[in-house]
Coordinates of C-alpha atoms in Angstrom, one line a residue:
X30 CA 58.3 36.3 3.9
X31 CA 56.7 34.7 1.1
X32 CA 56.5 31.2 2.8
X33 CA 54.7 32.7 5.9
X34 CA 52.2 34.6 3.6
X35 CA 51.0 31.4 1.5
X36 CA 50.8 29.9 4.9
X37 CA 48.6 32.6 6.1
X38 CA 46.6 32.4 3.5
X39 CA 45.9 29.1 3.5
X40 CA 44.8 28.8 7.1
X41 CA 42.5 31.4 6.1
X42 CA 41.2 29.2 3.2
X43 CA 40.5 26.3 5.2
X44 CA 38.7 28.6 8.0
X45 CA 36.4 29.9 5.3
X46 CA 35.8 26.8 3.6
X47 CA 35.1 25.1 6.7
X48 CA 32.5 27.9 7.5
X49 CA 31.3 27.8 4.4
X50 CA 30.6 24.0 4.3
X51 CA 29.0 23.9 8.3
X52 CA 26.5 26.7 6.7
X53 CA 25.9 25.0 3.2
X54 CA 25.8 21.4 4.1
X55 CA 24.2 21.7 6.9
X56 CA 26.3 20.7 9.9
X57 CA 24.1 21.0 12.6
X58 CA 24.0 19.2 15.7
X59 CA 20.8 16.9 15.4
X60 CA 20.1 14.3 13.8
X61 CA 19.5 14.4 9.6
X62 CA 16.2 13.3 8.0
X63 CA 14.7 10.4 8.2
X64 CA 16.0 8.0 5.5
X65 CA 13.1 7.1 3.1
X66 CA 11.0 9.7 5.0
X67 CA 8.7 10.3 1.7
X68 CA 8.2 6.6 1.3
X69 CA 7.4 6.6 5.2
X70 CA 5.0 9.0 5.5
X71 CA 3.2 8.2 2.5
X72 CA 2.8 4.8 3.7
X73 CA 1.6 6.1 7.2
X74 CA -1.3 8.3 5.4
X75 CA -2.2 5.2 3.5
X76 CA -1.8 3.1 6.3
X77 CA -3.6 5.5 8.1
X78 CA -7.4 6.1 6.2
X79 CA -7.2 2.3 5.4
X80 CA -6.5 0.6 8.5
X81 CA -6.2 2.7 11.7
X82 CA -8.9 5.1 11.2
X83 CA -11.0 4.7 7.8
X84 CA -13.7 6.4 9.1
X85 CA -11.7 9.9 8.1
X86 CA -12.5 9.1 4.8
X87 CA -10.7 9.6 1.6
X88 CA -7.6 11.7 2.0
X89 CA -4.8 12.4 -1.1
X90 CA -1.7 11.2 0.3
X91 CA 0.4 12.5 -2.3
X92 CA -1.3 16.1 -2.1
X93 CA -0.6 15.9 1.5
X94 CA 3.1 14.9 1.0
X95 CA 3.5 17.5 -1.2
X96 CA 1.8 19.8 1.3
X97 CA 4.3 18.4 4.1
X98 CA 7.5 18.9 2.0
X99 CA 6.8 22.7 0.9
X100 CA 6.5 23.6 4.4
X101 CA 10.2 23.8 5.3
X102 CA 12.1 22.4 1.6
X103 CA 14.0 25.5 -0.1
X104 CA 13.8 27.3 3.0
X105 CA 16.4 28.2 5.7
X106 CA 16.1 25.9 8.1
X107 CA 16.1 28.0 11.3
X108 CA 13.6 29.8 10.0
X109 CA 10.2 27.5 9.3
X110 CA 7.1 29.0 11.2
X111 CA 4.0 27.1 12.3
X112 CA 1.7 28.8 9.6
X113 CA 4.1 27.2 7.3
X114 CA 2.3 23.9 7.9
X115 CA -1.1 25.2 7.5
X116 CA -1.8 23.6 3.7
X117 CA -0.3 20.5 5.2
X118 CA -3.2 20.4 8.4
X119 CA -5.8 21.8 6.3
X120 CA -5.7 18.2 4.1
X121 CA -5.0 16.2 7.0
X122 CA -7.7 17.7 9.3
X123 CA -10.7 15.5 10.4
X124 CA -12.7 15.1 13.5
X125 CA -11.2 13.7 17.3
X126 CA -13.9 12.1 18.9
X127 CA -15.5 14.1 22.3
X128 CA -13.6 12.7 25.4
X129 CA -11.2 10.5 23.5
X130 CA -8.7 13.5 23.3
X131 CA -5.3 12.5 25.7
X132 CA -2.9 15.5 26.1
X133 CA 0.8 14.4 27.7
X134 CA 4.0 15.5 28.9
X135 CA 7.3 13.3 29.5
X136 CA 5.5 9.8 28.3
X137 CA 5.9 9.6 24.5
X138 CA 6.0 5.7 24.5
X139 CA 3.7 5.4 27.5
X140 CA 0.7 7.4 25.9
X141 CA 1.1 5.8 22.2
X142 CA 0.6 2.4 23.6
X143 CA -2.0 3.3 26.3
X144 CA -4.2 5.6 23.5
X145 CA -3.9 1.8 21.7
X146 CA -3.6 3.9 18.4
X147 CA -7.1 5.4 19.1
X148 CA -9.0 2.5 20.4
X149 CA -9.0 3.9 24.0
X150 CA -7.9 7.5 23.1
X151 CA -7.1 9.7 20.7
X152 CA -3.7 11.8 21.6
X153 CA -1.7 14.0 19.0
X154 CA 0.0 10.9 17.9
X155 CA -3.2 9.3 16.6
X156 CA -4.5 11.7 14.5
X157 CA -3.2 11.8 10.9
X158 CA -1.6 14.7 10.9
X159 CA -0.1 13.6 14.4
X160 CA 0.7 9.9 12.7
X161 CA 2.1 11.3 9.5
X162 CA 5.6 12.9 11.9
X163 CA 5.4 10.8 15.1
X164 CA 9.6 9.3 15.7
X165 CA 10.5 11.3 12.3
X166 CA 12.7 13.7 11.5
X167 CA 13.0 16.2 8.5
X168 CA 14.8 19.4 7.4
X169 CA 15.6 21.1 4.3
X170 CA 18.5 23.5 2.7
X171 CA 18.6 27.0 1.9
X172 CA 18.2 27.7 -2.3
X173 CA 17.9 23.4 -2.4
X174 CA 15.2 21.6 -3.4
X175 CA 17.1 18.4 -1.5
X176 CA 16.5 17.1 2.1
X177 CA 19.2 16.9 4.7
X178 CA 20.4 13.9 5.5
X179 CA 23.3 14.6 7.0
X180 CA 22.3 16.8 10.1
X181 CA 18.9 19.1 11.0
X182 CA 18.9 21.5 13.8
X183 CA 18.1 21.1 17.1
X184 CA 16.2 23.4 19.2
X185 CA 19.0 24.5 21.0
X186 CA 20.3 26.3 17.6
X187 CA 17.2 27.4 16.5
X188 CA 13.3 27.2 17.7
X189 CA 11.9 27.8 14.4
X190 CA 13.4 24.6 12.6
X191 CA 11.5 22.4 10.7
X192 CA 10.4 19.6 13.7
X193 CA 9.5 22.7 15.7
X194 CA 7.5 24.4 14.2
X195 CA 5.6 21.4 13.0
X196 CA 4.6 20.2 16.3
X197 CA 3.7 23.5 17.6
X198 CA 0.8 23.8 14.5
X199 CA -0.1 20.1 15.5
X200 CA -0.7 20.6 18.9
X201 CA -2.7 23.7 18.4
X202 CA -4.7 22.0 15.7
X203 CA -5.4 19.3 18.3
X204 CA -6.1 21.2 21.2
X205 CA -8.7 23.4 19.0
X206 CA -10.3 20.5 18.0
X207 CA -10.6 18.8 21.3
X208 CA -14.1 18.5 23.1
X209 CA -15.9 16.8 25.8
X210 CA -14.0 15.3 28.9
X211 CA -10.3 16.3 27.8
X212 CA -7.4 13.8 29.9
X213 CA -3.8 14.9 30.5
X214 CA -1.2 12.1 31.6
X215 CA 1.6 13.6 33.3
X216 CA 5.0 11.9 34.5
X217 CA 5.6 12.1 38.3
X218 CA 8.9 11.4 37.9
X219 CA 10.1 14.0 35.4
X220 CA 12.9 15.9 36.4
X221 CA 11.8 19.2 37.1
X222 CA 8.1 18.3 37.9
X223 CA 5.1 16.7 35.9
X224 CA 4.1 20.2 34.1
X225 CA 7.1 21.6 32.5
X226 CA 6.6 25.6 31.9
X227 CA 7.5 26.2 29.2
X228 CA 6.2 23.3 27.5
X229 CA 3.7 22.0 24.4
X230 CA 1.0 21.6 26.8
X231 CA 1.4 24.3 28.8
X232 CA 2.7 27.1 25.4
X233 CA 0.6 25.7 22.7
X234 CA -2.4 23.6 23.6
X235 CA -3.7 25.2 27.0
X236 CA -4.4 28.0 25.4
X237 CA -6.3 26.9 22.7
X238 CA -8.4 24.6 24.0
X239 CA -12.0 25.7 23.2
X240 CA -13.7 26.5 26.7
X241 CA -17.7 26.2 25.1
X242 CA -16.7 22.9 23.9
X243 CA -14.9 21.3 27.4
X244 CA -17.3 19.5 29.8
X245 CA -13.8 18.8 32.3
X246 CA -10.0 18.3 32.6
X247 CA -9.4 15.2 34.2
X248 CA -5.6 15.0 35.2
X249 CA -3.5 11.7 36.1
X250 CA 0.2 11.6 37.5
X251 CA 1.5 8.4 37.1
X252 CA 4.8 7.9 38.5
X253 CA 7.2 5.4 36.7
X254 CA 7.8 2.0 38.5
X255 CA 11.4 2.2 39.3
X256 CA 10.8 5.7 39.4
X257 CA 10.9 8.5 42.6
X258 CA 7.9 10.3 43.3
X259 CA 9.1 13.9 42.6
X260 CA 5.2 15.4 41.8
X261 CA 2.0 14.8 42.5
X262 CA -2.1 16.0 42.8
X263 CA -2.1 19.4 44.8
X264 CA 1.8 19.7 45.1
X265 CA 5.1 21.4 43.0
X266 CA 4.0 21.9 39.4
X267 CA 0.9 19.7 39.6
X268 CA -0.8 21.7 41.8
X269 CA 0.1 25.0 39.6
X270 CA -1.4 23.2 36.7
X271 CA -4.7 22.7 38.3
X272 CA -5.0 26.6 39.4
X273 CA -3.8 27.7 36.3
X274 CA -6.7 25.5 34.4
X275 CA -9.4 26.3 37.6
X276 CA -8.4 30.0 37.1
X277 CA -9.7 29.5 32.9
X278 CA -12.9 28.0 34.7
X279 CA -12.7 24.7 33.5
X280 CA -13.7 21.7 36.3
X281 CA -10.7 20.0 37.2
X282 CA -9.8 16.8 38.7
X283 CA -6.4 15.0 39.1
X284 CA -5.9 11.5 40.2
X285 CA -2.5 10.3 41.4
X286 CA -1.0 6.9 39.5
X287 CA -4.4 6.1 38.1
X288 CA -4.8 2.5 37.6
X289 CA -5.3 2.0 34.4
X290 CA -2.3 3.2 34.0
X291 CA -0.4 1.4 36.2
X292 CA -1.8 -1.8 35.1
X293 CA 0.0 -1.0 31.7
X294 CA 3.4 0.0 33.3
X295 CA 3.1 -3.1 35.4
X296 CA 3.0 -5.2 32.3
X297 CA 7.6 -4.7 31.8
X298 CA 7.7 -4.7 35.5
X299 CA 5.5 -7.5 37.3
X300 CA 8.6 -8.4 39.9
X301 CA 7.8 -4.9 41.3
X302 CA 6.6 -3.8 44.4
X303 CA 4.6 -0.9 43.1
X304 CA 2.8 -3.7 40.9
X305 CA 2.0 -6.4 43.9
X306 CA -1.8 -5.3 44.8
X307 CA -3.2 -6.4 48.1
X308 CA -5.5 -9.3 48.0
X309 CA -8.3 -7.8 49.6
X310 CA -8.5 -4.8 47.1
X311 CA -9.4 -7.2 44.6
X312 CA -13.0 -8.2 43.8
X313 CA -14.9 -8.2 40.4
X314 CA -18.4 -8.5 39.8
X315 CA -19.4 -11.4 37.5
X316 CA -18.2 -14.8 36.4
X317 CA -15.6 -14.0 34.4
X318 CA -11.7 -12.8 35.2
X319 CA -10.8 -9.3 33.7
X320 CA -8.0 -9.0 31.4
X321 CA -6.1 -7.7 34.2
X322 CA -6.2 -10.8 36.0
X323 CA -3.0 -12.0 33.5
X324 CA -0.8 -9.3 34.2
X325 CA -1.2 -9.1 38.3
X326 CA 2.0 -10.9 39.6
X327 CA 1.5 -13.9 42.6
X328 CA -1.9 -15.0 41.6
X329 CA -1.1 -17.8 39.8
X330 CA 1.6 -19.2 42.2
X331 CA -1.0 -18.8 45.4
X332 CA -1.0 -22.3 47.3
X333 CA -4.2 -23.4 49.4
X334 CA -2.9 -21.9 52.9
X335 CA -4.1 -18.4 51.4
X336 CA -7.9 -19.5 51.3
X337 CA -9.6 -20.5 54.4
X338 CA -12.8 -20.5 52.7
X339 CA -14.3 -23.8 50.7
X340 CA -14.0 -22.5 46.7
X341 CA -15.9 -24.0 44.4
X342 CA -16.4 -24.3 40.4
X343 CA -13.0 -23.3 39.6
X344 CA -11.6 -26.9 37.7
X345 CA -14.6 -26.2 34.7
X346 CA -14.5 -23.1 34.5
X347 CA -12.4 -21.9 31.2
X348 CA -11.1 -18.9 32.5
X349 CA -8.7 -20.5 35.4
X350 CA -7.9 -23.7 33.7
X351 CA -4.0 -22.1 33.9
X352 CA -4.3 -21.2 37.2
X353 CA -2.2 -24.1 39.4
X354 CA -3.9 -23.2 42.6
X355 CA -7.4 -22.2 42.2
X356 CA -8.5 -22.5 45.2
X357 CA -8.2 -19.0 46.1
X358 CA -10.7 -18.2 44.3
X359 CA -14.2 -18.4 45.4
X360 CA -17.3 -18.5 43.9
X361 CA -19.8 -16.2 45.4
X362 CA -23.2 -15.6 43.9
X363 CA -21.2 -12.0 43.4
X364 CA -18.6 -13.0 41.6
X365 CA -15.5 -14.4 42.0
X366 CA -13.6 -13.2 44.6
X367 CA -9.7 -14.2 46.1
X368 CA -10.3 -15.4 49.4
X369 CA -8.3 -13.4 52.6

């Protein structure tokens, strides 16, 4: 009798204290903080105002760590609200440029290295408070001072975690600060459509995008290369997206796998048929080859069958001196142009 009640109450020691340690040491299912993530962001702010964008200005990237870190440290971590971040945006805010602002769903990787950290664009990513959390990932303990390094939860356990909540204030920050010709890149190939509902874009940024400040909405679904074509301009989600925005009265136009776009995907995938352009589709004005020339496949390896026109100029000229064949390409007072 005895033996059977220590044994009971043991298993009901380990139960408890297995509770008790999921709860206090934080045994959630995502991934724990970022390792180093104070000397990280630091180093991003600084990186930042000196290099990527000094025309912010001075910013205190210690104040703004500090900022950062009280948002969601000594707090229960299923319970950090976007207003929580406020201090943090408030030191971080500066200006997006009109028409540079990029809005995305289901491309991380693609729009960081199209925006060209803000040479071409501007998205979330490229503004400081965007830079300071982009790939990171933080959460605090209840009654501790101490990050959790071990395991931070995912939205699946609780929406108002620390990551959350953070990126919800960011992208309402952003889209309030938007102006001019605003771009959205969208992912034909997502599963479930290119404008997921609900969603950042859709929850947190459509509505509040300042109307008095927005000339157009200019929409591109790009597909991925090896990718099917599940959405597109005027179909499935797509096309809801463009009523929904035309309905808010903001002009609207949508362009499927815009090029520029597609010359940048082409780039890890220029074996591809999707990346093989017709030669009669390509002509540009002037003397000189754009920088696109160097990532369209088969030029280069063209032989002098393709070009029943005389060429001429093309063994001086400093642009082709790679090119093994150039005698596709002809010199016209226009331009060079790849004979047909």
């Amino acid at each position: 009798m005895m033996k059977n009640l220590f044994l009971s109450l043991l298993l009901v020691s380990v139960l408890f204290m297995n509770s008790f340690s999921e709860v206090q040491g934080g045994k959630w299912k995502g991934e724990g903080t970022t390792k180093n993530l104070e000397s990280i962001v630091i180093g991003r702010c600084y990186d930042y105002i000196r290099i990527v964008n000094p025309a912010v200005g001075e910013k205190n990237c210690s104040e703004i760590w500090e900022a950062f870190k009280n948002a969601f440290i000594n707090k229960d971590p299923c319970n950090i609200l976007p207003k929580d971040y406020e201090l943090f945006i408030n030191l971080s805010l500066h200006t997006i440029p009109p028409n540079k602002s990029l809005f995305w769903e289901n491309n991380h990787l693609l729009i960081n290295s199209f925006a060209g950290r803000g040479r071409r664009y501007m998205s979330l990513a490229d503004t400081l408070f965007g830079f300071f959390g982009d790939f990171l990932n933080w959460c605090g303990q209840a009654n501790s001072i101490e990050l959790d390094y071990e395991s931070c939860p995912t939205t699946e356990e609780c929406e108002n975690n620390a990551v959350e909540s953070f990126w919800r204030m960011a992208s309402i920050t952003y889209a309030q600060h938007s102006s001019g010709v605003i771009h959205v890149l969208l992912n034909g190939s997502a599963v479930g459509g290119a404008y997921p509902e609900p969603g950042f874009f859709a929850d947190y940024e459509i509505p509040n995008l300042q109307k008095d400040k927005i000339s157009q909405i200019a929409i591109w679904v790009v597909d991925d290369i090896e990718g099917p074509d599940t959405d597109s301009c005027g179909t499935h989600t797509v096309e809801k997206l463009e009523n929904r925005l035309k309905a808010l009265g903001y002009d609207v136009i949508c362009t499927d796998n815009y090029k520029s776009v597609m010359f940048l995907l082409c780039v890890d995938y220029p074996d591809d048929s999707k990346c093989t352009l017709s030669s009669s589709l390509l002509f540009w004005t002037g003397s000189v080859l754009p920088a696109a020339y160097h990532i369209l496949p088969g030029i280069s390896d063209m032989n002098d069958s393709l070009c029943h026109r005389p060429c001429f100029g093309c063994q001086n000229h400093p642009y082709l001196t790679e090119v093994p064949c150039c005698s596709p390409w002809c010199h016209q007072s226009r331009g060079w142009q790849l004979c047909a």
